[in-house]
Amino acid sequence: MILRRLIFPLLLLISLFGCTQRDITRTFDEVETFIMERPDSALIILDTMDRSRLQTDRTRARHALLHAMALDKNFIDVCEDSIAQVAVDYYSKRGPRKYYARSLYYLGLAYYYQKDYNKAIVEFTKAENVAQECDSLYLGMTKVAQADAYGNTYNYDEQYNCLTEAEIIFTELSNEYFSSVVKLNLIHSLYNQQKDDESEALLLELLNDVTIDSNLKHLASITYAFILFRREAFDEVLSIYEKVFEEGSADFFTLRDYWAWAYSLTMMKKYDEAQNIINQLGSDKSGTSSYWQYMIAKSQEDFQSSLSHLENYVKYNDIEVSDALKQSLALSQRDYYESQSKVSEYKAHNARLT
């Protein structure tokens, strides 16, 4: 099976030797047809292509866009914004518009991975405005990415609004996978707003969906564990973590998940098991670890240690508060871009009338 998957991209690469710019464009067209289903094959072709043969701005822009797509579909986070910028510079002037929308989306992702959420939101807003005209799939994907950026600036209302819009888009497209992803993100947004009843109702609906992807089901289960955790149902929390772990999905666990697991074990007086998890976490000094170490020390009435961990957490939390204040900047930048777009449209309209 692996051999068969490798043969096709190798044959396609061989056919590129000595080819014209038209042949390269034809290859790009071919790659675009299977990049969603076989992103690994697409990435092999694009990575091993001789860049010196890309002799026009058009082929360089097309390669940059497809390369950004392939990296993203292979779950490779690319912080370098220059890849997508090549495509943005070309398609903003030459089109087609759907490629311009996609280029803006991947440029926004690059800023997102740099954790520059303000710039990411601006690029996602630009992508949204263009995609509304021509690309419903990428419009939905942009709204999801935009929601994630808002979530990282603690703006949960805007996050929820974006996800609600995305859900409508993917429902209209009959895209079950993305609809499930959006639903899971909506659950997280409701949880962050401490709307546990709404979050749980939507979560149980998702978990009972027989068509849901198994990975999404595991992620939904972990999310459910946190709702139960907030209700101090530690025995149910443990059963969820153990089930997900036994089914080989520990890759989905975040640092917070492991600490919550250790804390639940502590509260159920399973101290050796809790300590085993804590030992594997090492000496992490993040705010997340400080908080959970404080909670565990406090539950065991080790007040000296709990105070020390609490002080570390407060120091880290000062940074978190500073980040939270940035949400107003993110919104003002977005609103400024939208107002500038309207001014440009107004001027263009007047020019046409003249």
Tab-separated table of C-alpha atoms in Angstrom:
chain	number	residue	atom	x	y	z
A	1	MET	CA	0.000	0.000	0.000
A	2	ILE	CA	2.804	2.418	0.945
A	3	LEU	CA	4.668	1.469	-2.258
A	4	ARG	CA	1.608	2.235	-4.358
A	5	ARG	CA	1.240	5.622	-2.667
A	6	LEU	CA	4.882	6.460	-3.484
A	7	ILE	CA	4.882	5.293	-7.119
A	8	PHE	CA	2.434	7.948	-8.334
A	9	PRO	CA	4.310	11.019	-7.014
A	10	LEU	CA	7.607	9.557	-8.287
A	11	LEU	CA	6.182	9.090	-11.775
A	12	LEU	CA	4.801	12.596	-11.706
A	13	LEU	CA	8.204	13.935	-10.656
A	14	ILE	CA	9.992	12.071	-13.438
A	15	SER	CA	7.607	13.599	-15.948
A	16	LEU	CA	8.665	17.079	-14.812
A	17	PHE	CA	12.257	16.792	-16.053
A	18	GLY	CA	12.742	18.955	-19.111
A	19	CYS	CA	9.151	20.175	-18.948
A	20	THR	CA	7.801	23.589	-19.945
A	21	GLN	CA	5.991	26.069	-17.701
A	22	ARG	CA	2.742	24.768	-19.188
A	23	ASP	CA	3.673	21.223	-18.118
A	24	ILE	CA	4.409	22.477	-14.587
A	25	THR	CA	1.009	24.186	-14.462
A	26	ARG	CA	-0.601	20.920	-15.578
A	27	THR	CA	1.227	19.123	-12.747
A	28	PHE	CA	-0.032	21.696	-10.250
A	29	ASP	CA	-3.577	21.131	-11.537
A	30	GLU	CA	-3.106	17.392	-10.971
A	31	VAL	CA	-1.714	17.898	-7.450
A	32	GLU	CA	-4.669	20.101	-6.548
A	33	THR	CA	-7.114	17.311	-7.400
A	34	PHE	CA	-5.722	14.948	-4.738
A	35	ILE	CA	-4.078	17.246	-2.173
A	36	MET	CA	-7.000	16.919	0.263
A	37	GLU	CA	-7.131	13.094	0.142
A	38	ARG	CA	-3.396	12.392	-0.271
A	39	PRO	CA	-1.518	15.361	1.205
A	40	ASP	CA	1.573	13.199	1.850
A	41	SER	CA	1.939	12.441	-1.878
A	42	ALA	CA	1.353	16.102	-2.712
A	43	LEU	CA	4.049	17.185	-0.270
A	44	ILE	CA	6.585	14.734	-1.771
A	45	ILE	CA	6.047	16.224	-5.231
A	46	LEU	CA	6.155	19.843	-4.082
A	47	ASP	CA	9.164	19.402	-1.763
A	48	THR	CA	11.317	17.607	-4.328
A	49	MET	CA	10.426	19.826	-7.270
A	50	ASP	CA	13.350	21.774	-8.757
A	51	ARG	CA	12.456	25.375	-7.816
A	52	SER	CA	14.774	26.780	-10.505
A	53	ARG	CA	12.280	25.514	-13.089
A	54	LEU	CA	9.595	27.832	-11.655
A	55	GLN	CA	10.496	30.683	-13.978
A	56	THR	CA	7.335	32.814	-13.797
A	57	ASP	CA	5.597	34.650	-10.944
A	58	ARG	CA	2.517	32.589	-11.688
A	59	THR	CA	4.187	29.178	-11.193
A	60	ARG	CA	6.062	30.401	-8.113
A	61	ALA	CA	2.814	31.645	-6.553
A	62	ARG	CA	0.963	28.421	-7.383
A	63	HIS	CA	3.766	26.329	-5.893
A	64	ALA	CA	3.797	28.477	-2.732
A	65	LEU	CA	0.035	28.121	-2.244
A	66	LEU	CA	-0.015	24.359	-2.833
A	67	HIS	CA	3.031	23.934	-0.599
A	68	ALA	CA	1.296	25.813	2.240
A	69	MET	CA	-1.808	23.641	1.730
A	70	ALA	CA	0.189	20.397	1.740
A	71	LEU	CA	2.114	21.317	4.886
A	72	ASP	CA	-1.125	22.185	6.684
A	73	LYS	CA	-2.881	18.983	5.573
A	74	ASN	CA	0.121	16.988	6.854
A	75	PHE	CA	-0.285	18.660	10.272
A	76	ILE	CA	3.012	20.540	9.923
A	77	ASP	CA	2.755	23.923	11.646
A	78	VAL	CA	4.596	26.502	9.568
A	79	CYS	CA	5.495	29.733	11.361
A	80	GLU	CA	7.311	31.131	8.327
A	81	ASP	CA	4.908	33.594	6.675
A	82	SER	CA	7.042	34.112	3.560
A	83	ILE	CA	5.618	30.974	1.876
A	84	ALA	CA	2.033	32.219	1.862
A	85	GLN	CA	3.135	35.833	1.279
A	86	VAL	CA	4.483	34.888	-2.179
A	87	ALA	CA	1.003	33.646	-3.115
A	88	VAL	CA	-0.771	36.632	-1.525
A	89	ASP	CA	1.387	39.144	-3.434
A	90	TYR	CA	0.591	37.487	-6.763
A	91	TYR	CA	-3.080	36.550	-6.391
A	92	SER	CA	-4.049	39.895	-4.840
A	93	LYS	CA	-3.246	41.496	-8.205
A	94	ARG	CA	-3.823	38.735	-10.757
A	95	GLY	CA	-6.398	36.389	-9.242
A	96	PRO	CA	-8.188	34.059	-9.361
A	97	ARG	CA	-10.027	35.232	-6.271
A	98	LYS	CA	-10.394	31.769	-4.735
A	99	TYR	CA	-6.589	31.404	-4.702
A	100	TYR	CA	-6.283	34.868	-3.155
A	101	ALA	CA	-8.713	33.851	-0.368
A	102	ARG	CA	-6.760	30.645	0.300
A	103	SER	CA	-3.431	32.515	0.321
A	104	LEU	CA	-4.752	34.933	2.944
A	105	TYR	CA	-6.011	31.997	4.991
A	106	TYR	CA	-2.562	30.333	5.054
A	107	LEU	CA	-0.856	33.650	5.778
A	108	GLY	CA	-3.203	34.010	8.747
A	109	LEU	CA	-2.256	30.496	9.878
A	110	ALA	CA	1.440	31.405	9.752
A	111	TYR	CA	0.820	34.366	12.070
A	112	TYR	CA	-1.351	32.140	14.253
A	113	TYR	CA	1.499	29.634	14.692
A	114	GLN	CA	3.786	32.573	15.544
A	115	LYS	CA	1.196	33.360	18.273
A	116	ASP	CA	0.679	36.787	16.742
A	117	TYR	CA	-3.093	36.466	17.022
A	118	ASN	CA	-3.789	40.116	16.188
A	119	LYS	CA	-2.156	39.827	12.753
A	120	ALA	CA	-3.783	36.432	12.258
A	121	ILE	CA	-7.256	37.865	12.879
A	122	VAL	CA	-6.668	40.654	10.353
A	123	GLU	CA	-5.578	38.177	7.634
A	124	PHE	CA	-8.467	35.821	8.432
A	125	THR	CA	-10.865	38.776	8.147
A	126	LYS	CA	-9.422	39.609	4.721
A	127	ALA	CA	-9.708	35.940	3.694
A	128	GLU	CA	-13.313	35.849	4.895
A	129	ASN	CA	-14.279	38.884	2.807
A	130	VAL	CA	-12.778	37.388	-0.357
A	131	ALA	CA	-13.967	33.805	0.243
A	132	GLN	CA	-17.574	34.995	0.602
A	133	GLU	CA	-17.522	35.638	-3.134
A	134	CYS	CA	-16.075	32.362	-4.357
A	135	ASP	CA	-15.093	29.592	-1.910
A	136	SER	CA	-17.569	28.339	0.700
A	137	LEU	CA	-15.259	25.584	1.991
A	138	TYR	CA	-12.430	27.992	2.763
A	139	LEU	CA	-14.913	30.516	4.124
A	140	GLY	CA	-15.943	27.926	6.724
A	141	MET	CA	-12.326	26.957	7.445
A	142	THR	CA	-11.423	30.634	7.849
A	143	LYS	CA	-14.245	31.180	10.351
A	144	VAL	CA	-12.970	28.208	12.410
A	145	ALA	CA	-9.392	29.532	12.374
A	146	GLN	CA	-10.636	33.024	13.217
A	147	ALA	CA	-12.590	31.573	16.155
A	148	ASP	CA	-9.470	29.827	17.434
A	149	ALA	CA	-7.498	33.080	17.275
A	150	TYR	CA	-10.240	34.871	19.235
A	151	GLY	CA	-10.204	32.060	21.786
A	152	ASN	CA	-6.485	32.593	22.289
A	153	THR	CA	-7.134	36.280	23.037
A	154	TYR	CA	-9.840	35.268	25.557
A	155	ASN	CA	-12.623	36.740	23.449
A	156	TYR	CA	-15.090	33.899	23.818
A	157	ASP	CA	-18.129	35.810	22.532
A	158	GLU	CA	-16.448	36.494	19.183
A	159	GLN	CA	-15.171	32.917	19.156
A	160	TYR	CA	-18.686	31.565	19.607
A	161	ASN	CA	-20.121	33.861	16.893
A	162	CYS	CA	-17.500	32.728	14.359
A	163	LEU	CA	-18.151	29.053	15.136
A	164	THR	CA	-21.911	29.498	14.808
A	165	GLU	CA	-21.399	31.001	11.352
A	166	ALA	CA	-19.016	28.175	10.415
A	167	GLU	CA	-21.567	25.561	11.508
A	168	ILE	CA	-24.173	27.050	9.147
A	169	ILE	CA	-21.672	27.040	6.261
A	170	PHE	CA	-20.619	23.380	6.722
A	171	THR	CA	-24.216	22.250	7.204
A	172	GLU	CA	-25.120	23.866	3.871
A	173	LEU	CA	-22.121	22.112	2.289
A	174	SER	CA	-23.205	18.760	3.870
A	175	ASN	CA	-19.645	18.395	5.161
A	176	GLU	CA	-20.075	16.049	8.138
A	177	TYR	CA	-16.427	16.039	9.210
A	178	PHE	CA	-16.059	19.810	9.471
A	179	SER	CA	-19.519	20.065	11.049
A	180	SER	CA	-18.319	17.732	13.819
A	181	VAL	CA	-15.083	19.710	14.263
A	182	VAL	CA	-17.069	22.936	14.591
A	183	LYS	CA	-19.459	21.330	17.067
A	184	LEU	CA	-16.518	20.215	19.230
A	185	ASN	CA	-15.075	23.743	19.132
A	186	LEU	CA	-18.481	25.151	20.089
A	187	ILE	CA	-18.470	22.827	23.103
A	188	HIS	CA	-15.057	24.202	24.145
A	189	SER	CA	-16.306	27.763	23.723
A	190	LEU	CA	-19.379	27.097	25.888
A	191	TYR	CA	-17.165	25.401	28.476
A	192	ASN	CA	-14.847	28.425	28.568
A	193	GLN	CA	-17.898	30.607	29.218
A	194	GLN	CA	-18.850	28.210	32.064
A	195	LYS	CA	-22.099	27.266	30.327
A	196	ASP	CA	-21.749	23.654	31.424
A	197	ASP	CA	-25.333	22.522	30.787
A	198	GLU	CA	-25.339	23.762	27.175
A	199	SER	CA	-21.854	22.384	26.677
A	200	GLU	CA	-22.793	18.953	28.030
A	201	ALA	CA	-26.007	18.714	25.948
A	202	LEU	CA	-24.084	19.443	22.731
A	203	LEU	CA	-21.281	17.091	23.774
A	204	LEU	CA	-23.589	14.134	24.412
A	205	GLU	CA	-25.207	14.769	21.040
A	206	LEU	CA	-21.781	14.619	19.409
A	207	LEU	CA	-20.711	11.471	21.307
A	208	ASN	CA	-23.931	9.703	20.266
A	209	ASP	CA	-23.288	10.471	16.594
A	210	VAL	CA	-22.411	7.106	15.012
A	211	THR	CA	-20.751	8.774	12.010
A	212	ILE	CA	-18.248	10.770	14.065
A	213	ASP	CA	-14.546	10.214	13.411
A	214	SER	CA	-12.891	8.113	16.171
A	215	ASN	CA	-10.255	10.802	16.821
A	216	LEU	CA	-12.961	13.409	17.330
A	217	LYS	CA	-14.795	11.017	19.638
A	218	HIS	CA	-11.699	10.722	21.837
A	219	LEU	CA	-11.254	14.499	21.894
A	220	ALA	CA	-14.925	14.894	22.811
A	221	SER	CA	-14.503	12.356	25.615
A	222	ILE	CA	-11.561	14.294	27.055
A	223	THR	CA	-13.637	17.479	26.908
A	224	TYR	CA	-16.443	15.681	28.753
A	225	ALA	CA	-13.934	14.725	31.463
A	226	PHE	CA	-13.374	18.419	32.201
A	227	ILE	CA	-17.093	19.118	32.531
A	228	LEU	CA	-17.337	16.243	35.019
A	229	PHE	CA	-14.158	17.455	36.721
A	230	ARG	CA	-15.745	20.836	37.391
A	231	ARG	CA	-18.592	18.927	39.102
A	232	GLU	CA	-16.046	16.946	41.154
A	233	ALA	CA	-17.205	13.624	39.671
A	234	PHE	CA	-13.633	12.316	39.886
A	235	ASP	CA	-14.497	8.614	39.510
A	236	GLU	CA	-16.163	9.322	36.136
A	237	VAL	CA	-13.260	11.540	35.115
A	238	LEU	CA	-10.816	8.702	35.788
A	239	SER	CA	-12.861	6.200	33.807
A	240	ILE	CA	-12.807	8.498	30.767
A	241	TYR	CA	-9.046	9.147	30.945
A	242	GLU	CA	-8.276	5.454	31.416
A	243	LYS	CA	-10.528	4.417	28.516
A	244	VAL	CA	-9.026	6.963	26.106
A	245	PHE	CA	-5.500	6.039	27.208
A	246	GLU	CA	-6.139	2.287	26.810
A	247	GLU	CA	-7.464	2.845	23.292
A	248	GLY	CA	-4.119	4.332	22.318
A	249	SER	CA	-5.153	7.962	22.039
A	250	ALA	CA	-2.781	9.496	24.596
A	251	ASP	CA	-1.460	11.767	21.815
A	252	PHE	CA	-4.577	13.867	22.333
A	253	PHE	CA	-3.703	14.575	25.966
A	254	THR	CA	-2.404	18.053	26.725
A	255	LEU	CA	-0.349	19.062	29.760
A	256	ARG	CA	-3.587	20.179	31.411
A	257	ASP	CA	-5.176	16.765	30.792
A	258	TYR	CA	-2.332	14.924	32.508
A	259	TRP	CA	-2.435	17.251	35.512
A	260	ALA	CA	-6.229	16.907	35.769
A	261	TRP	CA	-5.782	13.135	35.648
A	262	ALA	CA	-3.171	13.287	38.429
A	263	TYR	CA	-5.371	15.570	40.523
A	264	SER	CA	-8.397	13.264	40.101
A	265	LEU	CA	-6.283	10.302	41.219
A	266	THR	CA	-5.174	12.307	44.252
A	267	MET	CA	-8.765	13.162	45.145
A	268	MET	CA	-9.657	9.444	44.887
A	269	LYS	CA	-6.677	8.705	47.207
A	270	LYS	CA	-4.756	6.834	44.516
A	271	TYR	CA	-1.538	8.575	45.481
A	272	ASP	CA	0.982	6.205	43.877
A	273	GLU	CA	-0.731	6.379	40.486
A	274	ALA	CA	-0.963	10.158	40.741
A	275	GLN	CA	2.722	10.456	41.610
A	276	ASN	CA	3.653	8.226	38.684
A	277	ILE	CA	1.972	10.671	36.260
A	278	ILE	CA	3.540	13.687	38.005
A	279	ASN	CA	7.019	12.108	37.766
A	280	GLN	CA	6.580	11.637	34.019
A	281	LEU	CA	5.624	15.296	33.607
A	282	GLY	CA	9.067	16.307	34.869
A	283	SER	CA	9.945	19.740	36.227
A	284	ASP	CA	7.760	21.877	33.984
A	285	LYS	CA	7.582	25.490	35.281
A	286	SER	CA	4.609	26.715	33.246
A	287	GLY	CA	1.557	28.381	34.738
A	288	THR	CA	-0.470	25.256	34.016
A	289	SER	CA	1.840	23.054	36.101
A	290	SER	CA	2.082	25.633	38.903
A	291	TYR	CA	-1.689	25.813	39.176
A	292	TRP	CA	-2.209	22.052	39.363
A	293	GLN	CA	0.689	21.574	41.772
A	294	TYR	CA	-0.943	24.190	43.971
A	295	MET	CA	-4.287	22.349	43.791
A	296	ILE	CA	-2.703	18.975	44.658
A	297	ALA	CA	-0.598	20.387	47.526
A	298	LYS	CA	-3.641	22.195	48.918
A	299	SER	CA	-5.771	19.013	48.792
A	300	GLN	CA	-3.089	17.256	50.831
A	301	GLU	CA	-2.867	20.195	53.272
A	302	ASP	CA	0.761	20.834	52.340
A	303	PHE	CA	0.274	24.567	52.744
A	304	GLN	CA	3.929	25.583	52.442
A	305	SER	CA	4.273	23.931	49.026
A	306	SER	CA	0.841	25.156	47.932
A	307	LEU	CA	1.818	28.765	48.728
A	308	SER	CA	5.026	28.446	46.706
A	309	HIS	CA	3.146	27.019	43.697
A	310	LEU	CA	0.455	29.668	44.041
A	311	GLU	CA	3.070	32.448	43.928
A	312	ASN	CA	4.522	30.954	40.730
A	313	TYR	CA	1.060	30.750	39.227
A	314	VAL	CA	0.274	34.390	40.102
A	315	LYS	CA	3.492	35.497	38.347
A	316	TYR	CA	2.489	33.543	35.264
A	317	ASN	CA	-1.082	34.817	35.500
A	318	ASP	CA	0.125	38.413	35.239
A	319	ILE	CA	1.275	37.522	31.724
A	320	GLU	CA	-2.104	35.880	31.026
A	321	VAL	CA	-3.940	39.050	32.088
A	322	SER	CA	-1.711	41.081	29.778
A	323	ASP	CA	-2.559	38.723	26.919
A	324	ALA	CA	-6.259	39.011	27.726
A	325	LEU	CA	-6.057	42.790	27.357
A	326	LYS	CA	-4.773	42.306	23.813
A	327	GLN	CA	-8.227	41.180	22.679
A	328	SER	CA	-9.342	44.824	22.447
A	329	LEU	CA	-6.395	45.493	20.128
A	330	ALA	CA	-7.307	42.471	17.995
A	331	LEU	CA	-10.887	43.712	17.658
A	332	SER	CA	-9.854	47.280	16.853
A	333	GLN	CA	-7.451	46.040	14.154
A	334	ARG	CA	-10.195	43.906	12.637
A	335	ASP	CA	-12.716	46.763	12.745
A	336	TYR	CA	-10.149	49.135	11.221
A	337	TYR	CA	-9.533	46.735	8.346
A	338	GLU	CA	-13.278	46.343	7.734
A	339	SER	CA	-13.843	50.118	7.790
A	340	GLN	CA	-10.930	50.618	5.363
A	341	SER	CA	-12.427	47.983	3.057
A	342	LYS	CA	-15.758	49.827	3.054
A	343	VAL	CA	-14.022	53.128	2.285
A	344	SER	CA	-12.179	51.465	-0.626
A	345	GLU	CA	-15.427	49.984	-1.949
A	346	TYR	CA	-17.116	53.403	-1.668
A	347	LYS	CA	-14.274	55.094	-3.582
A	348	ALA	CA	-14.329	52.377	-6.259
A	349	HIS	CA	-18.107	52.762	-6.583
A	350	ASN	CA	-17.801	56.534	-7.007
A	351	ALA	CA	-15.039	56.059	-9.570
A	352	ARG	CA	-17.286	53.756	-11.615
A	353	LEU	CA	-20.145	56.288	-11.446
A	354	THR	CA	-17.806	59.040	-12.626
